[in-house]
Short mmCIF file of C-alpha atoms and ligand atoms in Angstrom, two decimals:
data_model
loop_
_atom_site.label_atom_id
_atom_site.label_comp_id
_atom_site.label_asym_id
_atom_site.label_seq_id
_atom_site.Cartn_x
_atom_site.Cartn_y
_atom_site.Cartn_z
CA UNK C 27 127.62 110.98 124.02
CA UNK C 28 126.75 108.91 127.11
CA UNK C 29 129.55 108.92 129.66
CA UNK C 30 129.10 105.29 130.73
CA UNK C 31 131.42 104.14 127.97
CA UNK C 32 128.70 102.21 126.10
CA UNK C 33 129.53 103.65 122.71
CA UNK C 34 133.24 104.16 123.10
CA UNK C 35 133.94 101.52 120.47
CA UNK C 36 131.11 102.66 118.20
CA UNK C 37 131.53 103.96 114.67
CA UNK C 38 132.65 107.58 114.46
CA UNK C 39 131.64 107.88 110.81
CA UNK C 40 128.56 106.12 109.42
CA UNK C 41 127.72 106.31 105.72
CA UNK C 42 124.27 105.30 104.46
CA UNK C 43 123.07 104.28 101.01
CA UNK C 44 119.42 105.26 101.43
CA UNK C 45 117.80 102.81 99.04
CA UNK C 46 114.28 101.45 98.54
CA UNK C 47 112.12 104.58 98.29
CA UNK C 48 110.69 103.52 94.93
CA UNK C 49 109.72 100.02 96.09
CA UNK C 50 108.23 101.43 99.30
CA UNK C 51 105.92 103.62 97.21
CA UNK C 52 105.14 100.89 94.67
CA UNK C 53 104.02 98.57 97.48
CA UNK C 54 101.48 101.21 98.41
CA UNK C 55 100.37 101.72 94.83
CA UNK C 56 101.79 105.23 94.83
CA UNK C 57 104.21 107.00 92.46
CA UNK C 58 107.93 106.67 93.15
CA UNK C 59 108.20 110.31 94.20
CA UNK C 60 105.86 109.61 97.09
CA UNK C 61 108.56 107.25 98.37
CA UNK C 62 111.28 109.86 97.92
CA UNK C 63 109.29 112.33 100.00
CA UNK C 64 108.77 109.73 102.73
CA UNK C 65 112.51 108.94 102.56
CA UNK C 66 113.50 112.58 102.95
CA UNK C 67 111.38 112.82 106.11
CA UNK C 68 113.38 109.93 107.68
CA UNK C 69 116.63 111.86 107.53
CA UNK C 70 115.88 114.17 110.45
CA UNK C 71 115.33 111.33 112.94
CA UNK C 72 118.58 109.66 111.89
CA UNK C 73 120.61 112.87 112.14
CA UNK C 74 119.12 113.62 115.55
CA UNK C 75 120.01 110.15 116.82
CA UNK C 76 123.71 110.62 116.05
CA UNK C 77 124.90 112.48 119.18
CA UNK C 78 123.45 109.84 121.54
CA UNK C 79 124.95 107.05 119.49
CA UNK C 80 128.39 108.67 119.45
CA UNK C 81 128.26 109.12 115.66
CA UNK C 82 130.17 112.29 114.83
CA UNK C 83 130.04 112.00 111.04
CA UNK C 84 127.02 110.91 109.02
CA UNK C 85 127.24 110.74 105.23
CA UNK C 86 124.12 110.01 103.21
CA UNK C 87 123.79 109.10 99.54
CA UNK C 88 120.98 111.19 98.10
CA UNK C 89 121.57 111.15 94.33
CA UNK C 90 124.21 109.35 92.28
CA UNK C 91 125.90 110.34 89.04
CA UNK C 92 124.05 107.32 87.58
CA UNK C 93 120.60 108.43 88.79
CA UNK C 94 120.27 110.81 85.80
CA UNK C 95 119.28 107.67 83.85
CA UNK C 96 115.86 107.75 85.53
CA UNK C 97 112.82 109.32 83.88
CA UNK C 98 112.77 113.08 83.51
CA UNK C 99 109.78 113.21 85.87
CA UNK C 100 111.59 111.35 88.63
CA UNK C 101 114.81 113.36 88.23
CA UNK C 102 112.96 116.69 88.20
CA UNK C 103 110.92 115.60 91.23
CA UNK C 104 114.07 114.65 93.13
CA UNK C 105 115.78 117.97 92.31
CA UNK C 106 112.77 119.89 93.51
CA UNK C 107 112.67 117.70 96.65
CA UNK C 108 116.32 118.56 97.41
CA UNK C 109 115.52 122.25 97.10
CA UNK C 110 112.50 122.06 99.37
CA UNK C 111 114.40 119.84 101.84
CA UNK C 112 117.15 122.47 102.19
CA UNK C 113 114.62 125.27 102.55
CA UNK C 114 112.60 123.36 105.14
CA UNK C 115 115.44 121.88 107.21
CA UNK C 116 118.10 124.62 107.15
CA UNK C 117 117.08 126.38 110.37
CA UNK C 118 116.46 123.16 112.27
CA UNK C 119 119.87 121.81 111.26
CA UNK C 120 121.58 124.97 112.44
CA UNK C 121 119.64 124.94 115.69
CA UNK C 122 120.66 121.34 116.28
CA UNK C 123 124.27 122.44 115.71
CA UNK C 124 124.65 120.20 112.63
CA UNK C 125 127.37 121.10 110.16
CA UNK C 126 126.27 120.32 106.63
CA UNK C 127 128.57 119.63 103.70
CA UNK C 128 127.86 118.40 100.19
CA UNK C 129 130.01 116.07 98.12
CA UNK C 130 129.63 115.26 94.44
CA UNK C 131 129.85 117.10 91.15
CA UNK C 132 128.25 120.43 91.98
CA UNK C 133 128.60 122.15 88.60
CA UNK C 134 126.35 119.42 87.16
CA UNK C 135 123.43 120.64 89.30
CA UNK C 136 120.90 123.41 88.79
CA UNK C 137 122.29 126.85 89.71
CA UNK C 138 119.57 127.63 92.22
CA UNK C 139 120.15 124.33 93.99
CA UNK C 140 123.91 124.97 94.01
CA UNK C 141 123.33 128.38 95.60
CA UNK C 142 121.16 126.82 98.33
CA UNK C 143 123.84 124.20 98.98
CA UNK C 144 126.55 126.87 99.31
CA UNK C 145 124.31 128.88 101.62
CA UNK C 146 123.53 125.91 103.90
CA UNK C 147 127.22 125.05 104.14
CA UNK C 148 128.11 128.62 105.03
CA UNK C 149 125.22 128.91 107.49
CA UNK C 150 126.30 125.80 109.46
CA UNK C 151 130.05 126.34 109.12
CA UNK C 152 130.52 126.85 112.87
CA UNK C 153 128.28 123.98 113.98
CA UNK C 154 130.06 121.05 115.55
CA UNK C 155 127.63 118.54 117.01
CA UNK C 156 127.20 116.26 114.00
CA UNK C 157 128.91 116.50 110.62
CA UNK C 158 126.25 115.69 108.04
CA UNK C 159 127.55 115.16 104.52
CA UNK C 160 125.04 114.84 101.72
CA UNK C 161 126.26 113.08 98.57
CA UNK C 162 124.37 114.76 95.73
CA UNK C 163 125.29 114.06 92.11
CA UNK C 164 127.98 111.89 93.65
CA UNK C 165 129.80 108.93 92.13
CA UNK C 166 132.98 107.39 93.53
CA UNK C 167 134.57 106.97 90.11
CA UNK C 168 133.60 110.49 89.09
CA UNK C 169 135.11 111.81 92.32
CA UNK C 170 138.39 109.96 91.72
CA UNK C 171 138.47 111.19 88.10
CA UNK C 172 137.91 114.81 89.18
CA UNK C 173 140.53 114.46 91.92
CA UNK C 174 143.03 112.98 89.48
CA UNK C 175 142.48 115.86 87.10
CA UNK C 176 143.34 118.40 89.80
CA UNK C 177 146.30 116.32 90.94
CA UNK C 178 147.62 116.18 87.35
CA UNK C 179 147.18 119.96 87.06
CA UNK C 180 149.32 120.40 90.17
CA UNK C 181 152.00 118.12 88.71
CA UNK C 182 151.91 120.00 85.39
CA UNK C 183 152.23 123.33 87.21
CA UNK C 184 155.21 122.05 89.21
CA UNK C 185 153.33 122.19 92.53
CA UNK C 186 153.45 118.43 93.10
CA UNK C 187 156.38 116.08 92.60
CA UNK C 188 155.17 112.78 91.03
CA UNK C 189 157.81 110.96 93.08
CA UNK C 190 156.14 112.24 96.26
CA UNK C 191 152.73 110.71 95.43
CA UNK C 192 151.65 108.06 97.92
CA UNK C 193 148.41 106.81 99.56
CA UNK C 194 148.01 110.07 101.43
CA UNK C 195 148.09 112.21 98.30
CA UNK C 196 144.87 111.35 96.45
CA UNK C 197 142.59 111.71 99.52
CA UNK C 198 143.67 115.35 99.73
CA UNK C 199 142.05 115.91 96.33
CA UNK C 200 138.83 114.00 97.01
CA UNK C 201 135.56 115.77 97.89
CA UNK C 202 135.84 114.12 101.31
CA UNK C 203 139.25 115.61 102.07
CA UNK C 204 138.20 116.94 105.48
CA UNK C 205 136.32 113.80 106.57
CA UNK C 206 137.63 110.64 108.21
CA UNK C 207 137.02 107.38 106.33
CA UNK C 208 133.65 105.74 107.09
CA UNK C 209 133.79 103.05 109.78
CA UNK C 210 130.39 101.61 108.93
CA UNK C 211 128.51 101.66 105.61
CA UNK C 212 124.81 100.75 105.75
CA UNK C 213 122.67 99.93 102.72
CA UNK C 214 118.94 99.53 103.06
CA UNK C 215 116.48 97.66 100.80
CA UNK C 216 118.20 94.29 100.52
CA UNK C 217 120.63 95.13 97.72
CA UNK C 218 124.17 93.97 98.49
CA UNK C 219 126.18 96.36 96.35
CA UNK C 220 127.82 99.71 96.85
CA UNK C 221 126.65 101.39 93.62
CA UNK C 222 129.70 103.65 93.26
CA UNK C 223 129.54 105.10 96.80
CA UNK C 224 132.75 106.22 98.59
CA UNK C 225 134.93 103.72 96.71
CA UNK C 226 138.31 104.90 97.93
CA UNK C 227 137.16 105.85 101.43
CA UNK C 228 135.41 102.56 102.27
CA UNK C 229 138.39 100.28 101.62
CA UNK C 230 138.28 99.07 105.23
CA UNK C 231 134.74 99.95 106.27
CA UNK C 232 132.40 97.43 107.88
CA UNK C 233 129.21 96.85 105.89
CA UNK C 234 125.60 96.24 106.89
CA UNK C 235 123.11 95.29 104.18
CA UNK C 236 119.62 95.27 105.63
CA UNK C 237 116.22 94.48 104.10
CA UNK C 238 114.42 97.51 105.60
CA UNK C 239 113.39 100.00 102.93
CA UNK C 240 114.72 103.50 103.57
CA UNK C 241 111.35 105.12 104.44
CA UNK C 242 110.97 102.48 107.21
CA UNK C 243 114.43 103.12 108.68
CA UNK C 244 113.98 104.28 112.27
CA UNK C 245 116.18 105.45 115.09
CA UNK C 246 115.90 101.97 116.65
CA UNK C 247 117.06 100.22 113.47
CA UNK C 248 119.97 102.65 113.32
CA UNK C 249 120.86 102.13 116.98
CA UNK C 250 120.80 98.36 116.45
CA UNK C 251 123.30 98.56 113.59
CA UNK C 252 125.56 100.91 115.51
CA UNK C 253 125.39 98.41 118.40
CA UNK C 254 126.36 95.48 116.11
CA UNK C 255 129.40 97.38 114.97
CA UNK C 256 130.86 97.39 118.48
CA UNK C 257 131.08 93.60 118.30
CA UNK C 258 133.06 93.56 115.07
CA UNK C 259 136.74 92.76 114.98
CA UNK C 260 138.44 95.18 112.60
CA UNK C 261 141.86 93.85 111.73
CA UNK C 262 142.98 96.14 108.86
CA UNK C 263 145.08 93.29 107.49
CA UNK C 264 146.76 92.52 110.80
CA UNK C 265 145.97 89.87 113.40
CA UNK C 266 143.65 90.11 116.37
CA UNK C 267 145.36 91.98 119.18
C1 IPE I 315 116.86 105.46 96.67
O1 IPE I 315 115.64 104.85 96.40
C2 IPE I 315 116.82 106.94 96.42
C3 IPE I 315 117.53 107.36 95.20
C4 IPE I 315 118.29 106.60 94.45
C5 IPE I 315 117.38 108.74 94.80
P1 IPE I 315 115.33 104.24 94.96
O2 IPE I 315 114.63 105.27 94.16
O3 IPE I 315 116.54 103.69 94.32
O4 IPE I 315 114.31 103.09 95.35
P2 IPE I 315 114.22 101.65 94.68
O5 IPE I 315 115.58 101.03 94.74
O6 IPE I 315 113.78 101.87 93.26
O7 IPE I 315 113.22 100.93 95.50
C1 IPE I 316 122.18 104.16 95.02
O1 IPE I 316 120.92 103.60 94.83
C2 IPE I 316 122.11 105.65 94.98
C3 IPE I 316 121.38 106.29 96.07
C4 IPE I 316 120.88 105.70 97.12
C5 IPE I 316 121.27 107.71 95.97
P1 IPE I 316 120.40 103.13 93.38
O2 IPE I 316 119.04 102.60 93.58
O3 IPE I 316 120.57 104.22 92.40
O4 IPE I 316 121.43 101.97 93.02
P2 IPE I 316 121.28 100.75 92.02
O5 IPE I 316 120.80 101.32 90.71
O6 IPE I 316 120.28 99.82 92.61
O7 IPE I 316 122.63 100.15 91.94
MG1 MG I 317 117.39 101.86 94.36
#
């Protein structure tokens, strides 16, 4: 982080809905998977930009619980892309001191992919430059449902008093339990919706919806959005100080 104070009011946690890979490929007359591969290659530049921008937590939406509705070819291609991404990037992430975590419904994924995810998490456990969280088979409603199930089990087992449940309780059961809430949520590709991403956690996030398609998202675009954030007035329901 620069010590001239430039980014002191920047976002600590940025979450990105990486959208537009399919359209990027279609515009080039190529199959959708070509766009997904181009999109995956963008991730490294964005992760590497984080320390300079003062972004300590970066969470990226890679595959939603709704994305299984796509064709079998696209889904299989994406799953194989995730496996090759982990294989290819693991060492570089560790060397860059990036701690990787995954959120989402893991048991719903292929066993080999799950094993690679566990391994990458364990391998980067002691890294502390950037916290990269990859949302894979993730849906906000699914996450809340799974959390509620575990919470109910704790109540049934007498470990949790229903009277003691407040706003701090549910987040302890969410996949994101160790992460701060996102300060800034970015969505690329011109769609202005959140598509089931971090529903609970983004209650007070700032949003940026930009037209750039994800494979065209550069460090400069990222830096520009982080810069805009500093000018925002976050009131959290109060009045301007
Ligand atoms: C986002 O790009 C990546 C995933 C959802 C896996 P899309 O595949 O949704 O691209 P568009 O929205 O069709 O252009
Ligand atoms: C959201 O994008 C999910 C990811 C970026 C992984 P989608 O392209 O799946 O969202 P919708 O279908 O446009 O809402
Ligand atoms: Mg899309």
